[in-house]
PDB file of C-alpha atoms in Angstrom:
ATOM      1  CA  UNK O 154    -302.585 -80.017 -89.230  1.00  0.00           C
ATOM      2  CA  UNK O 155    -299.813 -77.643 -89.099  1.00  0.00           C
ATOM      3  CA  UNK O 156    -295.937 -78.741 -89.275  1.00  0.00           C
ATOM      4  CA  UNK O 157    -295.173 -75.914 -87.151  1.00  0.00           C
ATOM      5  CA  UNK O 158    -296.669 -74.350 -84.042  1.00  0.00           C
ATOM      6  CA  UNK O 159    -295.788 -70.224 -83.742  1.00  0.00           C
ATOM      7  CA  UNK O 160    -296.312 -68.373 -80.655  1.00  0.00           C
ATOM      8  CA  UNK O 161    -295.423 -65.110 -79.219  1.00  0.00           C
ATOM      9  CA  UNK O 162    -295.074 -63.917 -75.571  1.00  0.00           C
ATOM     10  CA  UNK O 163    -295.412 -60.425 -74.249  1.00  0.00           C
ATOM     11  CA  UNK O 164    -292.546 -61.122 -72.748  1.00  0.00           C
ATOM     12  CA  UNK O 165    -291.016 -60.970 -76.618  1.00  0.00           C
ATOM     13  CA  UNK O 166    -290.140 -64.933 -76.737  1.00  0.00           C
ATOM     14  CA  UNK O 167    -291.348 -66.448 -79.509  1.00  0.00           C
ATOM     15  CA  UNK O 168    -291.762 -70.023 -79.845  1.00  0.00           C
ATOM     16  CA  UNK O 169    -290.824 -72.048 -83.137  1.00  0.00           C
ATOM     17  CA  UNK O 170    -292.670 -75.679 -82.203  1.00  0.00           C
ATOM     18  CA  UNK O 171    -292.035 -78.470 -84.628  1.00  0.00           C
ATOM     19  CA  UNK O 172    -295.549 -80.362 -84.781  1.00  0.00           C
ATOM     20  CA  UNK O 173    -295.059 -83.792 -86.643  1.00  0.00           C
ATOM     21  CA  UNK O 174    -295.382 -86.119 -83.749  1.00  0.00           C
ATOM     22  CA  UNK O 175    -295.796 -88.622 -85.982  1.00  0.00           C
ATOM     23  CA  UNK O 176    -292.716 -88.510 -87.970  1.00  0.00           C
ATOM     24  CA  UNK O 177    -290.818 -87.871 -84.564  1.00  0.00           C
ATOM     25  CA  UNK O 178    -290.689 -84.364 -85.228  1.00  0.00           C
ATOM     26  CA  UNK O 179    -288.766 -84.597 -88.351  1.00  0.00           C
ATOM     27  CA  UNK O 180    -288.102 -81.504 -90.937  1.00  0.00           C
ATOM     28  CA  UNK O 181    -289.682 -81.461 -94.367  1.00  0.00           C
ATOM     29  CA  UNK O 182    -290.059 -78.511 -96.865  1.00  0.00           C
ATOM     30  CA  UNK O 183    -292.945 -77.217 -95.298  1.00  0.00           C
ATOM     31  CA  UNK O 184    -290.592 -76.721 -91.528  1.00  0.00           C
ATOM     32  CA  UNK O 185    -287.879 -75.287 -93.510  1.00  0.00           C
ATOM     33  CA  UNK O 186    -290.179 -72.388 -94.962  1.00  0.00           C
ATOM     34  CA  UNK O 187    -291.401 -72.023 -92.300  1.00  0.00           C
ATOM     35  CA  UNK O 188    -288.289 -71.787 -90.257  1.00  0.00           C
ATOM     36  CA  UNK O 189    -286.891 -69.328 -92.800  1.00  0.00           C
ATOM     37  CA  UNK O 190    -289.706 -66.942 -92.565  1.00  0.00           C
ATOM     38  CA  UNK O 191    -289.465 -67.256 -88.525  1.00  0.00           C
ATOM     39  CA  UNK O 192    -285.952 -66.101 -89.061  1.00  0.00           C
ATOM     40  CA  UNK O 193    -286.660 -63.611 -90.967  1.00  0.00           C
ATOM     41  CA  UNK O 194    -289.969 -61.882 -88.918  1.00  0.00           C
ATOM     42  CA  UNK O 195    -287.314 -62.680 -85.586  1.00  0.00           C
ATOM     43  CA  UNK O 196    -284.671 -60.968 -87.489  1.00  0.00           C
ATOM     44  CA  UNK O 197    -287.177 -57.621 -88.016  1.00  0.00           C
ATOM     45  CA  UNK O 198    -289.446 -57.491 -84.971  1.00  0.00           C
ATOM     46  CA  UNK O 199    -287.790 -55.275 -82.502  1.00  0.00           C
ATOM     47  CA  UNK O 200    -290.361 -56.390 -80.013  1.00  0.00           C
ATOM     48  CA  UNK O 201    -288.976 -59.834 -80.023  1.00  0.00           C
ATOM     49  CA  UNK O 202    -285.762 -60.605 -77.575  1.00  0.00           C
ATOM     50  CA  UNK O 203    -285.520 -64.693 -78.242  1.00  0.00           C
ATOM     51  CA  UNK O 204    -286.221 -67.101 -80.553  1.00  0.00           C
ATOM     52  CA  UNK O 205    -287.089 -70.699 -79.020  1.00  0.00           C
ATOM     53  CA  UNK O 206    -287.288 -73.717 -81.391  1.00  0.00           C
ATOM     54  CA  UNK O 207    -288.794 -76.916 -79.759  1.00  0.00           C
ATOM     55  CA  UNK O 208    -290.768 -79.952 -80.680  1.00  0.00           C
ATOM     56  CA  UNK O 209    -294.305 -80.844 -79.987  1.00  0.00           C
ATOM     57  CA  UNK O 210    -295.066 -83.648 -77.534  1.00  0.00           C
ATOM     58  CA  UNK O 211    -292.440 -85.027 -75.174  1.00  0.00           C
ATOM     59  CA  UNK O 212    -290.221 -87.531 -77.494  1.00  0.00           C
ATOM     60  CA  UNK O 213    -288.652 -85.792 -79.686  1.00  0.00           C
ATOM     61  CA  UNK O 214    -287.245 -82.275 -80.218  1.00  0.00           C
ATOM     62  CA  UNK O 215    -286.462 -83.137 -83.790  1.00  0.00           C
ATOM     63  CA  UNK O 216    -285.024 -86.641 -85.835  1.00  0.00           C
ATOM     64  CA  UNK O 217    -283.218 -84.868 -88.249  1.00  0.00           C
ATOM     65  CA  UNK O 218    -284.323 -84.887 -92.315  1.00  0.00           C
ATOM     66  CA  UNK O 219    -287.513 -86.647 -93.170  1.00  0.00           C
ATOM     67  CA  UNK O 220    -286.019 -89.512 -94.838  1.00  0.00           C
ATOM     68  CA  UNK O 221    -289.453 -90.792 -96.322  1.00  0.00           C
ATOM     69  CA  UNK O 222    -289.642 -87.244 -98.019  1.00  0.00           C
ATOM     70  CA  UNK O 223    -285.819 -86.941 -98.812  1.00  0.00           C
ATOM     71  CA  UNK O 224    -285.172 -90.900 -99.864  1.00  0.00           C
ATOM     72  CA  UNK O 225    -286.309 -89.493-103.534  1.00  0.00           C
ATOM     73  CA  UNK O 226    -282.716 -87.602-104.016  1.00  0.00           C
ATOM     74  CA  UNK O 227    -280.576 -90.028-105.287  1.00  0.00           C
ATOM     75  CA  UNK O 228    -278.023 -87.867-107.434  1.00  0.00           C
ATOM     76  CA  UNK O 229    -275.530 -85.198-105.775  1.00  0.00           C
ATOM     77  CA  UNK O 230    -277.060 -82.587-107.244  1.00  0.00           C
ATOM     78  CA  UNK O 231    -280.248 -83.579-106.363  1.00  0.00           C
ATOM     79  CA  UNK O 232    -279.295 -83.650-102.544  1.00  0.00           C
ATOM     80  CA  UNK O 233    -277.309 -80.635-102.545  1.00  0.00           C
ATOM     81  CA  UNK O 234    -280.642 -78.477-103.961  1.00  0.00           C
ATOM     82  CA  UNK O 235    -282.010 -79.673-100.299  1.00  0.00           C
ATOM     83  CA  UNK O 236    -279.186 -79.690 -97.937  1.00  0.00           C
ATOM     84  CA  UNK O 237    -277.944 -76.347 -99.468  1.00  0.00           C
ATOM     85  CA  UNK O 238    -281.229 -74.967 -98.950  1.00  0.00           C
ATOM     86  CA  UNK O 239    -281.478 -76.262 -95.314  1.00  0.00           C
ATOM     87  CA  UNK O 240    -277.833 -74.776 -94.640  1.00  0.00           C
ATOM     88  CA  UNK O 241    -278.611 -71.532 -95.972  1.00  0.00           C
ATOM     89  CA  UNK O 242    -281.659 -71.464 -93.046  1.00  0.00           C
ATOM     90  CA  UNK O 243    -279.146 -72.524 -90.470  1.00  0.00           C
ATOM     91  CA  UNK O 244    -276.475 -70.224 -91.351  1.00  0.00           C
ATOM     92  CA  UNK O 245    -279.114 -67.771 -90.874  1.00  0.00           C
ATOM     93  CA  UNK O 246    -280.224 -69.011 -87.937  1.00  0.00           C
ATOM     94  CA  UNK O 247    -276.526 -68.942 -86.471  1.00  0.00           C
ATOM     95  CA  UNK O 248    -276.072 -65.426 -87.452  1.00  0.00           C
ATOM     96  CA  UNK O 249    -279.261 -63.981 -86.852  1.00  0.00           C
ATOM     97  CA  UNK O 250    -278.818 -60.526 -84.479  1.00  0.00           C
ATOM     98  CA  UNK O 251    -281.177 -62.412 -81.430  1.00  0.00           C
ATOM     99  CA  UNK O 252    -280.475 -64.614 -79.164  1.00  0.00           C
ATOM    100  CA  UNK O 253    -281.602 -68.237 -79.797  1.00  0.00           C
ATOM    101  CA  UNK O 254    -282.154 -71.180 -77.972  1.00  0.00           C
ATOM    102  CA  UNK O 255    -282.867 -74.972 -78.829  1.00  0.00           C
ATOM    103  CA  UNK O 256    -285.148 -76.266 -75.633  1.00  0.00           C
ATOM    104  CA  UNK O 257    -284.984 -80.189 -76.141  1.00  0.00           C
ATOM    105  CA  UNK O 258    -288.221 -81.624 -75.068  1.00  0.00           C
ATOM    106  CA  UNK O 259    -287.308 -85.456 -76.659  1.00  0.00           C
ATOM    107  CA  UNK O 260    -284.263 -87.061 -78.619  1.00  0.00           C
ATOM    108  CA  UNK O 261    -282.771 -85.085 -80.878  1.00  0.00           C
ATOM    109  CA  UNK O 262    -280.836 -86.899 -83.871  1.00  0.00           C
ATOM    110  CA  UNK O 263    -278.770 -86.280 -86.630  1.00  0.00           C
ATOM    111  CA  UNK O 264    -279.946 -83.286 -88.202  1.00  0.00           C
ATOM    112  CA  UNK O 265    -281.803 -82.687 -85.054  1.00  0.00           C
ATOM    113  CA  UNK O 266    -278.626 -81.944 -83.731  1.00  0.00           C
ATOM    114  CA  UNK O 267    -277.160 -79.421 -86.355  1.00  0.00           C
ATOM    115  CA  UNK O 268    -280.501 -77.588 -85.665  1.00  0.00           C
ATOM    116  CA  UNK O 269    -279.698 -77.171 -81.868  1.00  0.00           C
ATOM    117  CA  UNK O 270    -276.168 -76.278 -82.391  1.00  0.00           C
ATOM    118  CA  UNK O 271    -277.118 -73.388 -85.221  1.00  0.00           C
ATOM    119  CA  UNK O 272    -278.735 -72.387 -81.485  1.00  0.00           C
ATOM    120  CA  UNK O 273    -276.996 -70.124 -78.890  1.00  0.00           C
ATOM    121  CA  UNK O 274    -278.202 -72.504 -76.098  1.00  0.00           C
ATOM    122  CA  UNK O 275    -279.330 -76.020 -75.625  1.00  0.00           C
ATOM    123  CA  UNK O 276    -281.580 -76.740 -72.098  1.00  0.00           C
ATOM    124  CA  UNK O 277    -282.573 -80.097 -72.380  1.00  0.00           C
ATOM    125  CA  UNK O 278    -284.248 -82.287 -70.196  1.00  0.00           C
ATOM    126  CA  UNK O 279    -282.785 -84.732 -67.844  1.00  0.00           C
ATOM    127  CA  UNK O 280    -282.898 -88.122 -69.827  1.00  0.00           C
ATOM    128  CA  UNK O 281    -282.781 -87.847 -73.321  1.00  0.00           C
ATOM    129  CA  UNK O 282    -280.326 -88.695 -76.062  1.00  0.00           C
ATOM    130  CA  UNK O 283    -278.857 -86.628 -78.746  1.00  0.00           C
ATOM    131  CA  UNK O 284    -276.376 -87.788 -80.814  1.00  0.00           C
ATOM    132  CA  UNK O 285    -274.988 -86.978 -84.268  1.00  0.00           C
ATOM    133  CA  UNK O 286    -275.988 -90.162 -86.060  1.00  0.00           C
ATOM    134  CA  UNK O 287    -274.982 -89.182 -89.844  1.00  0.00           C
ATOM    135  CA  UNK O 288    -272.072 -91.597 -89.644  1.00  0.00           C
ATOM    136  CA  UNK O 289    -274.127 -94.605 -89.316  1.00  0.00           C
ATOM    137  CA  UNK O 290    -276.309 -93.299 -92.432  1.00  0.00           C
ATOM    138  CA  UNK O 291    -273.433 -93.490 -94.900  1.00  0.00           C
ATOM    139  CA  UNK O 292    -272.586 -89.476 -94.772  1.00  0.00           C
ATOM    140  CA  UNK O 293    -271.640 -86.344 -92.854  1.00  0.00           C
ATOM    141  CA  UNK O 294    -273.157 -83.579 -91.430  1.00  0.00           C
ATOM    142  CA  UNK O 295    -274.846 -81.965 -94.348  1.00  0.00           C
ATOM    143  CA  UNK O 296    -276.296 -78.559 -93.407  1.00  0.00           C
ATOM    144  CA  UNK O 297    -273.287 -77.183 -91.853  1.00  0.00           C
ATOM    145  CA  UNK O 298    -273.245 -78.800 -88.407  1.00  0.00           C
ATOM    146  CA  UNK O 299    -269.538 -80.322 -87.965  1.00  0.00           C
ATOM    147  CA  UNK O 300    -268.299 -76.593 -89.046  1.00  0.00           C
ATOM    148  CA  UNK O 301    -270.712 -75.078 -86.512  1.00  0.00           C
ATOM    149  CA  UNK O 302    -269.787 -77.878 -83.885  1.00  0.00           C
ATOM    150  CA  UNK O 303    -265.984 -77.427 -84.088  1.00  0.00           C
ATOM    151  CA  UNK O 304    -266.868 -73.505 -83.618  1.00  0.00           C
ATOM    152  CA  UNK O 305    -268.852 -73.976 -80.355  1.00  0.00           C
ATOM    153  CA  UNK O 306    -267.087 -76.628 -78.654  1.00  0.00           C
ATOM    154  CA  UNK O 307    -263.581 -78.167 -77.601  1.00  0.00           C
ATOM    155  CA  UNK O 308    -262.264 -79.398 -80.928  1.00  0.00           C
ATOM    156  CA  UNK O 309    -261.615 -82.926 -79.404  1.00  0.00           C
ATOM    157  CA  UNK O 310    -265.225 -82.847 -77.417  1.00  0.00           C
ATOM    158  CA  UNK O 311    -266.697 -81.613 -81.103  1.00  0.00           C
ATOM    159  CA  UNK O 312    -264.405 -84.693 -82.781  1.00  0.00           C
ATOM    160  CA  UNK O 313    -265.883 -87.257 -80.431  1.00  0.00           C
ATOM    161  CA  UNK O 314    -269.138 -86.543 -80.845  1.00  0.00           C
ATOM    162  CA  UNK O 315    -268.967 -86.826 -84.996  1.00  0.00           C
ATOM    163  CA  UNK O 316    -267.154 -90.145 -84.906  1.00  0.00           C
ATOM    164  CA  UNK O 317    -269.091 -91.815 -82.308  1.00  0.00           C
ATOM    165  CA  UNK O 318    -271.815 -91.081 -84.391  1.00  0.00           C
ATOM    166  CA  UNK O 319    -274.135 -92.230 -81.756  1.00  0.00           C
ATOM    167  CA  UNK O 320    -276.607 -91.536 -79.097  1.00  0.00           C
ATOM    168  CA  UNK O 321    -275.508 -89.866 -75.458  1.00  0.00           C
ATOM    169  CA  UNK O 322    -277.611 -88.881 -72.769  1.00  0.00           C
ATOM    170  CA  UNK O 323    -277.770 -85.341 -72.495  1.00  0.00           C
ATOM    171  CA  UNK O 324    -276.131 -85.781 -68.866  1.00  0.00           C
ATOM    172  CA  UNK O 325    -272.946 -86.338 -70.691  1.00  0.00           C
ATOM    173  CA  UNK O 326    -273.322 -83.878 -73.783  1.00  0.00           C
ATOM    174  CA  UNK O 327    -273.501 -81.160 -70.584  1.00  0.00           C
ATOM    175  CA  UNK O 328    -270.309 -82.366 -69.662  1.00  0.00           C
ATOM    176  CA  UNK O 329    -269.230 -81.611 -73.140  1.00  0.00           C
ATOM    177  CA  UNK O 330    -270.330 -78.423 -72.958  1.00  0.00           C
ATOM    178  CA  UNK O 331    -273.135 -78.929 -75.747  1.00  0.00           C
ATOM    179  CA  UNK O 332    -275.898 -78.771 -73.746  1.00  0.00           C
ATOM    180  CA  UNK O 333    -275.520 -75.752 -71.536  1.00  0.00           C
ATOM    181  CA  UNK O 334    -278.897 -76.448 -68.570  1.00  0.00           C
ATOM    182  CA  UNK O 335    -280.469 -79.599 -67.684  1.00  0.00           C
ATOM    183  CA  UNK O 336    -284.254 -79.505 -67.056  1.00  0.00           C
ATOM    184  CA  UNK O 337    -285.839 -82.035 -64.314  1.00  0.00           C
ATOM    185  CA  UNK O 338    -287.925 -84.251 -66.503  1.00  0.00           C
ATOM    186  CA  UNK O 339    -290.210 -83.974 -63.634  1.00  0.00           C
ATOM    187  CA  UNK O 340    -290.836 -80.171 -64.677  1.00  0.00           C
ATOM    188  CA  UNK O 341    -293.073 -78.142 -67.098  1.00  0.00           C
ATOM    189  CA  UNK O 342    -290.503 -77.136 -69.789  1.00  0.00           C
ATOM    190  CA  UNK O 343    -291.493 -73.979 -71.348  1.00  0.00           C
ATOM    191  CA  UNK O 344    -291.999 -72.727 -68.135  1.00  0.00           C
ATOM    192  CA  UNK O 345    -288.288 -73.940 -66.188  1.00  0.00           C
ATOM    193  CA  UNK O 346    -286.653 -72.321 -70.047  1.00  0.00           C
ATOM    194  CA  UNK O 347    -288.597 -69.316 -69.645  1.00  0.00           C
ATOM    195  CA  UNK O 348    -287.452 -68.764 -66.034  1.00  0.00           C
ATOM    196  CA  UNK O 349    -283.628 -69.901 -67.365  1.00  0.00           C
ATOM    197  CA  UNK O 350    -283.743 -66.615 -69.799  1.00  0.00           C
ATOM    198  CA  UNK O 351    -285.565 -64.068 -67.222  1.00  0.00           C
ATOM    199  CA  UNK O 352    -282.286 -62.466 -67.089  1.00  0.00           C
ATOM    200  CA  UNK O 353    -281.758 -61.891 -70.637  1.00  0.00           C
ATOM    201  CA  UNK O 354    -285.632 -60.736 -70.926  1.00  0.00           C
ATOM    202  CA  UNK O 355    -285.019 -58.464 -68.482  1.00  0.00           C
ATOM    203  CA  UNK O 356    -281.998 -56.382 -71.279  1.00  0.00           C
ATOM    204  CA  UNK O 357    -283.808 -54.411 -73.674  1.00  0.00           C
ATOM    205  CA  UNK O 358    -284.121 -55.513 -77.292  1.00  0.00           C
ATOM    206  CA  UNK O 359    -281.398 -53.283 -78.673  1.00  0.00           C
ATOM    207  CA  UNK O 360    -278.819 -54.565 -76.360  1.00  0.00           C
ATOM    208  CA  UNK O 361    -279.624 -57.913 -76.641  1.00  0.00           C
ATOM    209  CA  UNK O 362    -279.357 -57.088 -80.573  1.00  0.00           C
ATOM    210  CA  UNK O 363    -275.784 -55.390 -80.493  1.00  0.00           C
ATOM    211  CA  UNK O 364    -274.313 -58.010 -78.854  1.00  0.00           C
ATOM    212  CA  UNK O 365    -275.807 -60.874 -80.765  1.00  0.00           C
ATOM    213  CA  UNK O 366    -274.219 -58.796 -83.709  1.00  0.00           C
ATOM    214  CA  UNK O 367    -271.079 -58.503 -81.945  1.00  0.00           C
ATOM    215  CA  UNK O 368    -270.629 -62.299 -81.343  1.00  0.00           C
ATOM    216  CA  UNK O 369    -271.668 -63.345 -84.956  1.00  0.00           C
ATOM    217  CA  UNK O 370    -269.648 -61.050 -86.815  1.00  0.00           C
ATOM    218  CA  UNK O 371    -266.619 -64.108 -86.995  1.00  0.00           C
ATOM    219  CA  UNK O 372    -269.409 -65.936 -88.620  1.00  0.00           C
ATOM    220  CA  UNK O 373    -269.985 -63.568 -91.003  1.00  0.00           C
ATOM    221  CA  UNK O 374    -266.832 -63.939 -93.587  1.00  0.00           C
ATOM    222  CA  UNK O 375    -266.295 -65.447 -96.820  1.00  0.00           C
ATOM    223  CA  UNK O 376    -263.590 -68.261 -95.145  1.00  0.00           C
ATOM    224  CA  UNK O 377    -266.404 -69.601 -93.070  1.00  0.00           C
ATOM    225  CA  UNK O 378    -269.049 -70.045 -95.376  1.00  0.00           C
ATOM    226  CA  UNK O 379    -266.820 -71.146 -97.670  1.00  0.00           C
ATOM    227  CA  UNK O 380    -265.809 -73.722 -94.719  1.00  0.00           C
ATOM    228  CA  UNK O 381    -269.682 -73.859 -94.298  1.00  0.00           C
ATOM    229  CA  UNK O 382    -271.082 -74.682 -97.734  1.00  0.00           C
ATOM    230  CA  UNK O 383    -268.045 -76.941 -98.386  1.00  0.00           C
ATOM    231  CA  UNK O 384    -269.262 -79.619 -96.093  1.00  0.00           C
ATOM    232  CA  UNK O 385    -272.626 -79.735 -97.204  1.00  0.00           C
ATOM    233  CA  UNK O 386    -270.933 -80.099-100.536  1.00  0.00           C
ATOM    234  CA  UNK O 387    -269.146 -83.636 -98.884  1.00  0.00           C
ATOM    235  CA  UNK O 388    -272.270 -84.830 -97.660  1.00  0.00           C
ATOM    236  CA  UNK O 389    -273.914 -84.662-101.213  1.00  0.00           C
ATOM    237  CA  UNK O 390    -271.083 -86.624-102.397  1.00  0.00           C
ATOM    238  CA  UNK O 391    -271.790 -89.047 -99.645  1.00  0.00           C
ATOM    239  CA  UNK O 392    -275.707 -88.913-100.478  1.00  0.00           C
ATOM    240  CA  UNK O 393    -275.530 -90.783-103.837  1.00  0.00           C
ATOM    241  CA  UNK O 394    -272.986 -93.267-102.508  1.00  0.00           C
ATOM    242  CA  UNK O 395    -274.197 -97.371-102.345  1.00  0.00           C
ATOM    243  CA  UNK O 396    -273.583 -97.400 -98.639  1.00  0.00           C
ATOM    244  CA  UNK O 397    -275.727 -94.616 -97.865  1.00  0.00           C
ATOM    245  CA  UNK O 398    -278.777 -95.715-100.235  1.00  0.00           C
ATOM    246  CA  UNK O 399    -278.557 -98.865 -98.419  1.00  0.00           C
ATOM    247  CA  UNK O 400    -278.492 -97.312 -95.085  1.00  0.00           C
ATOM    248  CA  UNK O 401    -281.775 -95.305 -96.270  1.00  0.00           C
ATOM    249  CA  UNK O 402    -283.539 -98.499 -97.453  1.00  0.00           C
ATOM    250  CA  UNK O 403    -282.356-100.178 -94.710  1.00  0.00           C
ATOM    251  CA  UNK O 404    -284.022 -97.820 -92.076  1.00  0.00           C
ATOM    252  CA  UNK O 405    -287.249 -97.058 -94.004  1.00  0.00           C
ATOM    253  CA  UNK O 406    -288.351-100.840 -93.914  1.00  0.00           C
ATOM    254  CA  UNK O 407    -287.561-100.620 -90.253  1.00  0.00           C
ATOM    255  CA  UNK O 408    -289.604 -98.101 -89.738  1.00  0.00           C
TER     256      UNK O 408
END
């Protein structure tokens, strides 16, 4: 089976669906090629006005790195081959000349959440939790979320949400200004997100594209990658630490 579902609308939305149900949606190397060559088609169909990244099912939009894959990188170097590489995809993802939006169907953890924020939007539905969990794990953010966080949001709102380092419902991350529209849980998702971006389907691809390009171009200098790439430098520090192998080991015989 598939990791990832692709779909395109006539409408020009496509749809990026993680499938691993089973691993509660989580990213491997298999979703991040795949994510990266979304990007890049996205980035070079001028037929296509949105990109849409979901997960399959209805518990999980994504639970951040798959830990049972990624438990194997023990050294700093050996993390920051992986994190770099899953930075470099969001950094894309944040800059890319489309809109974008992160439609969570489930929970949405750790680097669940650095996914949704590399998004323009986040709809989510009513009675989830997202949280950045990292803390509790031993380590940061490590594929540029805090630096894309304290972009996007009210520095002490973004703040909050790193130290907690915990769960919210997504009731409260509106109120914080993460998650920008609620969902009913009692309603068909795709369909309430697709009727959330009629208005911005109804622009033509080239001016959706020039102002995309107009709002990323802060994004697009050497102080904030270097700001970018810096803290998924920390985390790799953080990887090889005791208190985050234990953390790992910890959590894999829970699970």
């Amino acid at each position: 089976m598939s990791a990832v579902l692709l779909e395109r609308d006539d409408d020009g939305i496509v749809w990026f669906t993680i499938n691993r149900q089973e691993k509660r949606n989580a990213i491997n190397y298999e979703v991040m090629d795949a994510l990266q060559e979304t990007i890049r088609l996205v980035e070079e169909n001028d037929k296509v006005k949105v990109l849409v990244l979901t997960g399959a099912g209805q518990q999980a939009f994504c639970s951040g790195g798959d830990l049972s894959e990624f438990h194997r990188l023990h050294t700093k170097e050996e993390a920051y081959q992986m994190l770099s590489k899953m930075g470099a995809i969001l950094y894309s993802l944040l800059t890319i000349s489309k809109p974008t939006v992160a439609l969570l169907n489930g929970s949405a953890v750790g680097g669940g959440c650095e996914l949704a924020t590399a998004c323009d939007f986040r709809y989510a539905k009513t009675g989830i939790k997202a949280g950045f969990i990292q803390g509790t794990l031993g380590i940061t953010t490590g594929w540029g979320g805090a630096t894309m966080l304290f972009e996007k949001l009210p520095y002490t709102h973004a703040l909050d949400l790193l130290l907690k380092a915990r769960r919210m419902p997504s009731e409260q991350l509106h109120e914080y200004g993460w998650i920008h529209s609620l969902i009913s849980e009692n309603k068909e998702i795709k369909e309430e997100c697709r009727k959330l971006l009629e208005p911005y389907l109804a622009q033509s691809a080239p001016v959706l594209r020039a102002y995309k390009q107009a709002a990323v171009q802060k994004w697009k200098t050497e102080e904030f990658r270097g700001r970018f790439f810096a803290e998924i430098e920390q985390c790799a520090v953080l990887w090889e630490s005791d208190e985050h192998e234990e953390a790992v080991r910890t959590f894999l015989n829970r699970s």
